[in-house]
Amino acid sequence: MALVAGVDSSTQSCKVVIRDAESGELVRSGSAQHPPGTEVHPDAWWTALREAIATAGGFDDVAAVSVAGQQHGMVCLDANGEVVRPALLWNDTRSAEAAAALVREKGAQWWAETTGTVPVASLTATKLRWLAENEPENAARTAAVCLPHDWLSWRLAGHGPGSGSEGLKELATDRSDASGTGYWSASKGYLTEVLEATLGHVPVLPEVLGPLEFRKDPEGRIIGAGSGDNAGAGLGVGAAEGDVVVSVGTSGTVFAVSGSPTSDASGLVAGFADATGNYLPLVCTLNATLVLDTTARLLDVDHSEFARLALSAPAGADGLILVPYFSGERTPNLPDATGSLHGLTLDNYTPANVARAAVEGVVCSLADGLQALTDAGVVARRVILVGGGARSEALREIVSAVFGLPVSVPSPGEYVADGAARQAAGALHGALPDWRTSGVELVDSAPTPEVLTRYREVARRTSGN
Ligand SMILES: Nc1ncnc2c1ncn2[C@@H]1O[C@H](COP(=O)(O)OP(=O)(O)O)[C@@H](O)[C@H]1O
Ligand SMILES: O=C(CO)[C@@H](O)[C@H](O)COP(=O)(O)O
């Protein structure tokens, strides 16, 4: 029995699953936490990955591994392969002005047509621009730039500090993660003009591997191309055209598999690639489970009591509306926004209404994401809900109610890591396996369109949109 492993190195933690390459059966798993914050030294991811591998019983009997990771994080390496500075993550908004400058200089249309995506602070290119403007010595020392999943795959393949310029040439990535950099185009490859205009020079960049291409580690183990975490989730749930995946983790994402690229000059829809050779138009928000976690902490309750409270309040939370822009926002592009709670009266200010308003606020911002995707031509035949937030009964019910659609919720699992494992099995055998998916719960709540209408009025008023 050949075993394969999948890794999800995402914002809050690292998860490892080890599966039977033929059947997909889960054999072992492990996880470890990442430090909080929007600036993290990659060594912390490596430490967490090794801990997660150890708790999963090690990789000695594993034939192939793929890593899926949080997208966009800027990992800069010097000529020796040392990390130049802690990575700026996808949810770090300090490069918002750099993003605005790039859009002014080339125009939103150029970015949408060339890279698929109009830059916002999340994209790697804007972080390189911030680096060149604010830490010119670090920018000058940067000999190679890669993404979190590229760096971890490179470390797994036996490279690292001290690898030198030969080691840097072994860096590899895939289309899905390259498509979130802002300096890669699905039709033209790396865009040297964007690198010159941001970092100030063209560094060594990871080779963009095909979906089933791979490197090997010194023991001969396959290290697959890997992917961005959202593309990994797409692989993990077996998303096909017509499926819209909603992932509620640190980020909230709404995305679909598409046979053709999108180019949305309004900037709402990012025109990413997927991990199979298709495209992955995606809307991403900065405010999802952390808003729920923070509200639950305020109410001094755990996840299950929080869900019970939220479901004990009526739809619309007796008039309370929470606009969830606690971390600024990316979609819509409001990096300096803050969250707010509206409609307070002496009667409706209860823990249950506050819990319900928090869930509804997060879900309404995702419903706007689905609207943007359908406006961009994506046809939604089925909605699949995944991510840590999908473990919440309140979130599951309220997604279906606010979207006004039945929602498929695969049984709780690590679908990003599963997608990476599926890719590893594909690299091992030369074709993606058709693993049987686990049980799916269909949630079909009574639609509450008025909740979204009122949210939109308040969100627009408070954000000046
Ligand atoms: N039952 C639950 N209800 C609500 N949120 C939950 C529940 N279980 C986990 N979470 C939240 O899910 C998040 C982790 O989800 P995950 O998809 O792993 O995030 P990421 O991939 O961004 O690291 C955490 O913020 C955690 O508090
Ligand atoms: O920036 C994006 C997508 O464009 C985020 O989806 C990151 O990829 C982080 O994902 P999670 O850790 O929240 O899953």
Coordinates of C-alpha atoms and ligand atoms in Angstrom, one line a residue:
M1 CA 0.0 0.0 0.0
A2 CA 1.6 3.3 -1.1
L3 CA 1.0 6.2 1.1
V4 CA 0.9 9.9 0.1
A5 CA 0.8 13.0 2.3
G6 CA -0.9 16.4 1.9
V7 CA 0.1 19.5 3.9
D8 CA -2.0 22.6 4.5
S9 CA 0.2 25.4 5.8
S10 CA -2.4 28.0 6.3
T11 CA -2.7 31.2 8.3
Q12 CA -3.4 29.8 11.7
S13 CA -2.0 26.3 11.6
C14 CA -0.3 23.5 9.7
K15 CA -2.2 20.3 9.1
V16 CA -0.8 17.0 7.6
V17 CA -2.9 14.1 6.3
I18 CA -1.5 10.8 5.2
R19 CA -3.7 8.8 2.9
D20 CA -3.7 5.6 0.9
A21 CA -2.7 6.6 -2.6
E22 CA -5.2 4.2 -4.2
S23 CA -8.3 4.5 -2.1
G24 CA -7.8 7.8 -0.5
E25 CA -8.5 6.3 3.0
L26 CA -7.2 8.5 5.8
V27 CA -4.3 6.6 7.6
R28 CA -2.8 9.2 9.9
S29 CA -2.9 13.0 10.6
G30 CA -1.3 15.7 12.6
S31 CA -1.3 19.5 13.2
A32 CA 0.5 22.3 14.9
Q33 CA -0.2 26.0 15.5
H34 CA 1.3 29.0 13.7
P35 CA 2.1 32.2 15.5
P36 CA -0.5 35.0 15.3
G37 CA 0.1 38.2 13.3
T38 CA 0.4 39.3 9.7
E39 CA 4.2 39.2 9.7
V40 CA 5.7 35.8 10.4
H41 CA 9.2 34.3 10.0
P42 CA 9.1 31.3 7.7
D43 CA 11.1 29.3 10.2
A44 CA 7.9 29.2 12.3
W45 CA 6.1 27.4 9.5
W46 CA 9.0 25.0 9.2
T47 CA 8.9 24.2 12.9
A48 CA 5.1 23.7 12.8
L49 CA 5.4 21.5 9.7
R50 CA 8.0 19.3 11.4
E51 CA 5.8 19.1 14.5
A52 CA 2.7 18.2 12.4
I53 CA 4.7 15.6 10.5
A54 CA 5.9 14.1 13.8
T55 CA 2.4 14.0 15.2
A56 CA 1.2 12.3 12.0
G57 CA 3.8 9.5 12.6
G58 CA 6.5 10.8 10.2
F59 CA 7.0 10.5 6.5
D60 CA 9.3 7.4 6.5
D61 CA 6.7 5.2 4.7
V62 CA 5.3 8.1 2.6
A63 CA 6.1 8.0 -1.2
A64 CA 4.9 11.5 -2.2
V65 CA 4.1 14.8 -0.5
S66 CA 2.4 18.0 -1.7
V67 CA 2.2 21.2 0.1
A68 CA -0.7 23.7 -0.2
G69 CA -0.3 27.0 1.5
Q70 CA -1.7 30.4 2.4
Q71 CA -1.4 32.4 -0.8
H72 CA 0.5 35.6 -1.6
G73 CA 2.9 35.7 1.5
M74 CA 6.2 37.5 0.5
V75 CA 9.2 35.2 1.3
C76 CA 12.5 36.9 0.3
L77 CA 15.8 34.9 0.2
D78 CA 19.3 36.2 0.0
A79 CA 22.0 34.8 -2.4
N80 CA 22.8 32.2 0.2
G81 CA 19.2 31.0 0.7
E82 CA 18.7 32.7 4.0
V83 CA 15.4 34.4 4.7
V84 CA 15.9 38.2 4.4
R85 CA 13.1 39.3 6.8
P86 CA 9.9 37.9 8.2
A87 CA 7.3 37.2 5.5
L88 CA 4.4 39.7 5.0
L89 CA 1.3 37.6 4.9
W90 CA -1.8 37.9 2.6
N91 CA -3.7 39.7 5.4
D92 CA -1.0 42.4 6.0
T93 CA -2.4 45.7 4.7
R94 CA 0.7 47.9 4.9
S95 CA 1.2 47.8 1.2
A96 CA -2.2 49.3 0.4
E97 CA -0.7 52.5 -0.9
A98 CA 1.7 50.6 -3.1
A99 CA -1.2 48.7 -4.5
A100 CA -3.1 51.9 -5.3
A101 CA 0.1 53.3 -7.0
L102 CA 0.5 50.2 -9.2
V103 CA -3.2 50.5 -10.3
R104 CA -2.7 54.3 -11.0
E105 CA 0.5 53.6 -13.0
K106 CA -0.8 50.9 -15.3
G107 CA -4.6 51.1 -15.0
A108 CA -7.0 48.5 -13.6
Q109 CA -7.8 47.2 -17.1
W110 CA -4.1 46.4 -17.8
W111 CA -3.8 44.4 -14.6
A112 CA -7.1 42.5 -15.1
E113 CA -6.2 41.6 -18.7
T114 CA -2.5 40.8 -18.0
T115 CA -2.5 39.0 -14.6
G116 CA -6.2 38.4 -14.1
T117 CA -6.3 40.5 -10.9
V118 CA -6.3 44.2 -10.0
P119 CA -3.7 44.6 -7.2
V120 CA -4.8 45.0 -3.6
A121 CA -2.5 44.9 -0.5
S122 CA -2.7 41.1 -0.4
L123 CA -0.9 40.5 -3.6
T124 CA 2.9 39.7 -3.4
A125 CA 3.8 42.4 -6.0
T126 CA 2.5 45.2 -3.8
K127 CA 4.5 43.8 -0.8
L128 CA 7.7 43.9 -3.0
R129 CA 7.0 47.5 -3.8
W130 CA 6.5 48.3 -0.1
L131 CA 9.8 46.5 0.6
A132 CA 11.7 48.5 -2.0
E133 CA 10.3 51.8 -0.7
N134 CA 10.6 51.1 3.0
E135 CA 13.5 48.7 3.4
P136 CA 15.7 49.3 0.4
E137 CA 18.6 47.3 1.9
N138 CA 16.4 44.3 2.3
A139 CA 15.1 44.7 -1.2
A140 CA 18.7 44.9 -2.6
R141 CA 19.7 41.8 -0.6
T142 CA 16.7 39.8 -2.0
A143 CA 18.1 37.3 -4.6
A144 CA 15.0 35.2 -4.8
V145 CA 11.3 35.6 -4.0
C146 CA 8.9 32.8 -3.4
L147 CA 5.6 32.0 -1.6
P148 CA 4.9 30.1 1.6
H149 CA 4.1 26.8 -0.1
D150 CA 7.1 27.1 -2.5
W151 CA 9.5 27.7 0.4
L152 CA 8.2 24.7 2.5
S153 CA 8.3 22.4 -0.6
W154 CA 11.9 23.6 -1.2
R155 CA 12.8 22.9 2.5
L156 CA 11.2 19.4 2.2
A157 CA 13.3 18.8 -0.9
G158 CA 16.4 19.3 1.2
H159 CA 17.3 22.9 0.5
G160 CA 17.5 25.8 2.8
P161 CA 19.9 28.4 4.4
G162 CA 23.3 27.8 2.9
S163 CA 22.0 26.3 -0.3
G164 CA 23.6 29.1 -2.4
S165 CA 22.7 30.2 -5.9
E166 CA 22.5 26.6 -7.1
G167 CA 19.9 25.9 -4.4
L168 CA 17.8 28.9 -5.3
K169 CA 17.5 27.5 -8.8
E170 CA 15.6 24.5 -7.3
L171 CA 12.7 26.6 -6.1
A172 CA 9.4 25.5 -7.6
T173 CA 5.8 26.6 -7.5
D174 CA 2.6 25.9 -9.4
R175 CA 0.1 27.9 -11.6
S176 CA -2.4 28.5 -8.8
D177 CA 0.0 30.1 -6.4
A178 CA 2.0 32.0 -9.1
S179 CA -1.3 33.5 -10.3
G180 CA -1.7 35.3 -6.9
T181 CA 1.6 37.1 -7.1
G182 CA 0.7 40.0 -9.4
Y183 CA 3.9 39.4 -11.4
W184 CA 2.8 36.3 -13.3
S185 CA 0.5 35.9 -16.2
A186 CA -1.1 32.6 -17.3
S187 CA -0.3 33.4 -20.9
K188 CA 3.0 35.3 -20.6
G189 CA 4.7 33.8 -17.5
Y190 CA 6.7 36.0 -15.2
L191 CA 6.4 39.7 -15.9
T192 CA 9.8 41.3 -15.6
E193 CA 8.3 44.8 -16.0
V194 CA 6.3 44.3 -12.8
L195 CA 9.3 43.0 -10.9
E196 CA 11.4 46.0 -12.0
A197 CA 8.5 48.4 -11.0
T198 CA 8.2 46.8 -7.5
L199 CA 11.3 45.1 -6.2
G200 CA 13.5 47.2 -8.5
H201 CA 15.2 44.1 -10.0
V202 CA 14.3 40.7 -11.3
P203 CA 15.1 38.0 -8.7
V204 CA 15.4 34.3 -9.1
L205 CA 11.8 33.0 -9.2
P206 CA 10.4 29.5 -8.7
E207 CA 9.9 27.4 -11.8
V208 CA 6.2 27.0 -12.4
L209 CA 5.6 23.3 -12.5
G210 CA 2.7 21.6 -14.3
P211 CA -0.1 20.1 -12.1
L212 CA 1.5 16.6 -11.8
E213 CA 5.2 17.6 -12.1
F214 CA 7.4 17.2 -9.1
R215 CA 10.9 17.5 -7.5
K216 CA 12.4 14.8 -5.3
D217 CA 13.9 14.9 -1.8
P218 CA 17.3 13.3 -1.1
E219 CA 15.6 10.0 -0.2
G220 CA 13.8 9.9 -3.5
R221 CA 10.4 10.9 -2.2
I222 CA 8.3 12.9 -4.6
I223 CA 7.6 16.5 -3.6
G224 CA 4.7 17.6 -5.8
A225 CA 4.1 21.0 -7.3
G226 CA 1.8 22.0 -4.4
S227 CA -0.7 24.8 -4.7
G228 CA -2.3 27.8 -3.1
D229 CA -4.7 26.7 -0.3
N230 CA -7.9 27.6 -2.1
A231 CA -6.9 25.6 -5.2
G232 CA -6.0 22.8 -2.8
A233 CA -9.5 22.9 -1.3
G234 CA -10.9 22.8 -4.8
L235 CA -8.9 19.6 -5.4
G236 CA -9.9 18.2 -2.0
V237 CA -13.7 18.5 -2.5
G238 CA -13.4 17.5 -6.2
A239 CA -14.9 20.8 -7.4
A240 CA -16.0 20.8 -11.0
E241 CA -17.4 23.5 -13.2
G242 CA -20.7 24.7 -11.8
D243 CA -19.5 24.2 -8.2
V244 CA -18.9 27.3 -6.0
V245 CA -16.7 26.6 -3.0
V246 CA -17.1 28.9 0.1
S247 CA -14.3 28.5 2.5
V248 CA -14.6 30.1 5.9
G249 CA -11.3 30.2 7.7
T250 CA -9.1 33.2 8.6
S251 CA -10.0 34.4 5.2
G252 CA -13.5 34.1 3.7
T253 CA -13.3 32.9 0.1
V254 CA -15.8 32.2 -2.6
F255 CA -14.4 30.6 -5.7
A256 CA -15.3 28.5 -8.7
V257 CA -13.5 26.2 -11.2
S258 CA -13.7 27.7 -14.7
G259 CA -12.4 26.5 -18.0
S260 CA -11.6 30.1 -19.1
P261 CA -9.8 33.0 -17.4
T262 CA -11.7 36.0 -16.0
S263 CA -10.5 39.6 -15.9
D264 CA -12.6 41.8 -13.6
A265 CA -11.3 45.4 -13.9
S266 CA -13.6 46.4 -10.9
G267 CA -11.1 44.4 -8.8
L268 CA -13.7 42.4 -6.9
V269 CA -12.9 39.0 -8.6
A270 CA -9.3 37.8 -8.6
G271 CA -8.6 35.8 -11.8
F272 CA -6.5 33.0 -10.3
A273 CA -5.5 29.7 -11.8
D274 CA -6.5 26.4 -10.2
A275 CA -4.3 23.3 -9.6
T276 CA -5.4 21.3 -12.6
G277 CA -4.7 23.6 -15.6
N278 CA -8.1 25.4 -15.3
Y279 CA -8.9 28.8 -13.7
L280 CA -10.2 29.7 -10.2
P281 CA -12.0 33.1 -10.2
L282 CA -12.1 34.0 -6.5
V283 CA -13.3 36.6 -4.1
C284 CA -11.5 36.9 -0.8
T285 CA -12.4 38.8 2.4
L286 CA -10.1 39.6 5.3
N287 CA -12.8 39.1 8.0
A288 CA -14.2 35.6 8.6
T289 CA -13.6 33.3 11.6
L290 CA -11.5 35.8 13.5
V291 CA -14.5 38.0 13.8
L292 CA -16.5 35.1 15.2
D293 CA -13.7 34.0 17.5
T294 CA -13.4 37.6 18.8
T295 CA -17.1 38.0 19.3
A296 CA -17.3 34.6 21.1
R297 CA -14.4 35.8 23.4
L298 CA -16.3 39.0 24.1
L299 CA -19.4 37.0 25.1
D300 CA -17.2 34.6 27.0
V301 CA -18.5 31.5 25.3
D302 CA -17.0 28.6 23.3
H303 CA -17.8 27.7 19.7
S304 CA -20.8 25.5 20.4
E305 CA -22.4 28.0 22.9
F306 CA -21.8 30.8 20.4
A307 CA -23.6 28.8 17.6
R308 CA -26.4 28.0 20.0
L309 CA -26.7 31.7 21.0
A310 CA -26.7 32.9 17.3
L311 CA -29.4 30.4 16.4
S312 CA -31.6 31.4 19.4
A313 CA -31.9 34.9 17.9
P314 CA -34.3 35.7 15.0
A315 CA -33.0 36.2 11.5
G316 CA -31.9 39.9 11.3
A317 CA -30.9 39.8 15.0
D318 CA -33.8 42.1 16.0
G319 CA -32.3 44.9 13.9
L320 CA -28.6 44.5 14.8
I321 CA -26.2 44.6 11.9
L322 CA -22.5 43.9 12.2
V323 CA -20.2 45.2 9.4
P324 CA -17.3 42.9 9.9
Y325 CA -14.3 45.0 8.6
F326 CA -12.3 44.4 11.8
S327 CA -9.0 43.9 9.9
G328 CA -9.7 46.5 7.2
E329 CA -11.1 44.8 4.1
R330 CA -9.9 43.5 0.8
T331 CA -13.2 42.9 -1.0
P332 CA -14.4 45.6 -1.2
N333 CA -10.9 47.2 -1.2
L334 CA -11.1 49.2 2.1
P335 CA -7.8 48.6 3.8
D336 CA -8.3 51.2 6.5
A337 CA -11.9 50.3 7.3
T338 CA -13.0 49.2 10.8
G339 CA -15.9 47.0 11.9
S340 CA -19.1 48.4 13.3
L341 CA -22.3 47.4 15.0
H342 CA -25.5 49.2 14.0
G343 CA -29.1 49.4 15.1
L344 CA -28.6 49.2 18.8
T345 CA -31.6 49.7 21.1
L346 CA -32.1 49.1 24.8
D347 CA -34.1 46.0 23.9
N348 CA -32.0 44.3 21.2
Y349 CA -28.6 44.5 22.7
T350 CA -28.4 40.9 23.9
P351 CA -25.6 38.2 23.6
A352 CA -27.8 36.2 21.2
N353 CA -28.4 39.1 18.8
V354 CA -24.7 40.1 18.9
A355 CA -23.7 36.5 18.1
R356 CA -26.3 36.3 15.3
A357 CA -25.3 39.7 13.9
A358 CA -21.6 38.6 13.8
V359 CA -22.4 35.5 11.8
E360 CA -24.8 37.3 9.5
G361 CA -22.2 40.1 8.9
V362 CA -19.5 37.6 7.9
V363 CA -22.0 35.6 5.7
C364 CA -23.4 38.7 4.0
S365 CA -19.9 39.8 3.0
L366 CA -19.5 36.4 1.4
A367 CA -22.8 36.7 -0.3
D368 CA -21.5 39.9 -1.9
G369 CA -18.6 37.7 -3.1
L370 CA -20.9 35.2 -4.7
Q371 CA -22.8 38.1 -6.4
A372 CA -19.5 39.4 -7.8
L373 CA -18.6 36.0 -9.1
T374 CA -22.0 35.5 -10.8
D375 CA -21.7 39.1 -12.2
A376 CA -18.4 37.9 -13.7
G377 CA -20.2 35.1 -15.5
V378 CA -19.7 32.2 -13.1
V379 CA -22.7 29.9 -13.0
A380 CA -23.4 28.5 -9.5
R381 CA -25.2 25.2 -9.6
R382 CA -24.0 23.9 -6.2
V383 CA -22.5 25.7 -3.2
I384 CA -19.9 23.7 -1.1
L385 CA -19.0 25.0 2.3
V386 CA -15.6 24.2 3.9
G387 CA -13.0 25.6 6.3
G388 CA -12.9 25.7 10.1
G389 CA -16.0 27.9 10.2
A390 CA -18.1 25.2 8.5
R391 CA -17.9 23.3 11.8
S392 CA -20.3 25.9 13.2
E393 CA -24.0 24.9 12.9
A394 CA -25.0 28.6 13.0
L395 CA -22.7 29.4 10.1
R396 CA -24.0 26.5 8.0
E397 CA -27.6 27.5 8.5
I398 CA -27.1 31.2 8.0
V399 CA -25.0 30.7 4.8
S400 CA -27.9 28.8 3.3
A401 CA -30.5 31.3 4.6
V402 CA -28.6 34.4 3.4
F403 CA -27.5 32.9 0.1
G404 CA -31.0 31.6 -0.5
L405 CA -29.5 28.3 -1.7
P406 CA -29.1 24.8 -0.5
V407 CA -25.5 24.3 0.7
S408 CA -23.5 21.1 0.6
V409 CA -21.3 20.7 3.7
P410 CA -18.8 17.8 3.4
S411 CA -18.2 16.1 6.8
P412 CA -15.7 18.1 8.9
G413 CA -12.2 17.5 7.5
E414 CA -9.0 19.1 6.2
Y415 CA -9.9 19.6 2.6
V416 CA -6.9 21.7 1.6
A417 CA -4.5 19.0 2.9
D418 CA -6.7 16.4 1.3
G419 CA -6.4 18.2 -2.0
A420 CA -2.6 18.3 -1.6
A421 CA -2.6 14.6 -0.9
R422 CA -4.6 13.9 -4.0
Q423 CA -2.1 15.9 -6.0
A424 CA 0.7 13.9 -4.5
A425 CA -1.1 10.7 -5.5
G426 CA -1.5 12.1 -9.0
A427 CA 2.2 12.9 -9.2
L428 CA 3.0 9.3 -8.0
H429 CA 0.7 7.5 -10.4
G430 CA 0.6 10.0 -13.3
A431 CA -3.1 10.9 -13.0
L432 CA -5.3 12.4 -10.3
P433 CA -7.1 9.7 -8.4
D434 CA -10.9 9.7 -8.1
W435 CA -11.1 9.4 -4.3
R436 CA -14.5 8.8 -2.9
T437 CA -15.7 11.9 -0.9
S438 CA -16.9 11.5 2.6
G439 CA -20.5 12.1 3.7
V440 CA -22.1 15.4 2.7
E441 CA -24.8 17.2 4.8
L442 CA -27.3 19.2 2.7
V443 CA -28.4 22.4 4.6
D444 CA -31.5 24.0 3.2
S445 CA -32.6 26.9 5.4
A446 CA -35.6 29.2 4.8
P447 CA -34.2 32.1 2.7
T448 CA -33.8 35.5 4.5
P449 CA -33.2 37.9 1.6
E450 CA -34.1 40.9 3.8
V451 CA -31.0 40.3 6.0
L452 CA -28.7 40.8 3.0
T453 CA -30.6 43.8 1.8
R454 CA -30.3 45.6 5.2
Y455 CA -26.7 44.6 5.5
R456 CA -25.9 46.1 2.1
E457 CA -27.6 49.4 3.0
V458 CA -25.6 49.7 6.2
A459 CA -22.3 48.5 4.8
R460 CA -22.5 50.9 1.9
R461 CA -23.3 53.8 4.2
T462 CA -20.5 53.1 6.6
S463 CA -17.8 52.4 4.0
G464 CA -18.7 55.3 1.8
N465 CA -19.0 52.9 -1.2
Ligands
LIG1 N1 -17.0 25.0 15.6 C1 -16.5 26.2 15.2 N2 -17.2 27.3 15.0 C2 -16.7 28.4 14.6 N3 -15.4 28.6 14.2 C3 -14.6 27.5 14.3 C4 -15.1 26.3 14.8 N4 -14.0 25.4 14.8 C5 -12.9 26.1 14.3 N5 -13.3 27.4 14.1 C6 -12.4 28.5 13.6 O1 -11.9 28.2 12.3 C7 -10.6 28.8 12.2 C8 -9.6 27.9 11.6 O2 -10.1 27.4 10.4 P1 -9.1 27.1 9.2 O3 -9.9 26.8 8.0 O4 -8.2 26.0 9.7 O5 -8.3 28.4 9.1 P2 -6.9 28.8 8.3 O6 -6.9 27.9 7.1 O7 -7.2 30.2 7.9 O8 -5.8 28.6 9.2 C9 -10.3 29.4 13.6 O9 -10.4 30.8 13.6 C10 -11.2 28.6 14.5 O10 -11.5 29.4 15.7
LIG2 O1 -5.4 35.5 0.3 C1 -6.1 34.5 0.2 C2 -6.7 34.1 -1.1 O2 -6.4 35.1 -2.1 C3 -6.4 33.7 1.4 O3 -7.4 32.7 1.2 C4 -5.1 33.0 1.9 O4 -4.8 32.0 0.9 C5 -5.2 32.5 3.3 O5 -6.1 31.5 3.4 P1 -6.6 30.8 4.8 O6 -5.4 30.6 5.7 O7 -7.6 31.7 5.5 O8 -7.2 29.5 4.4

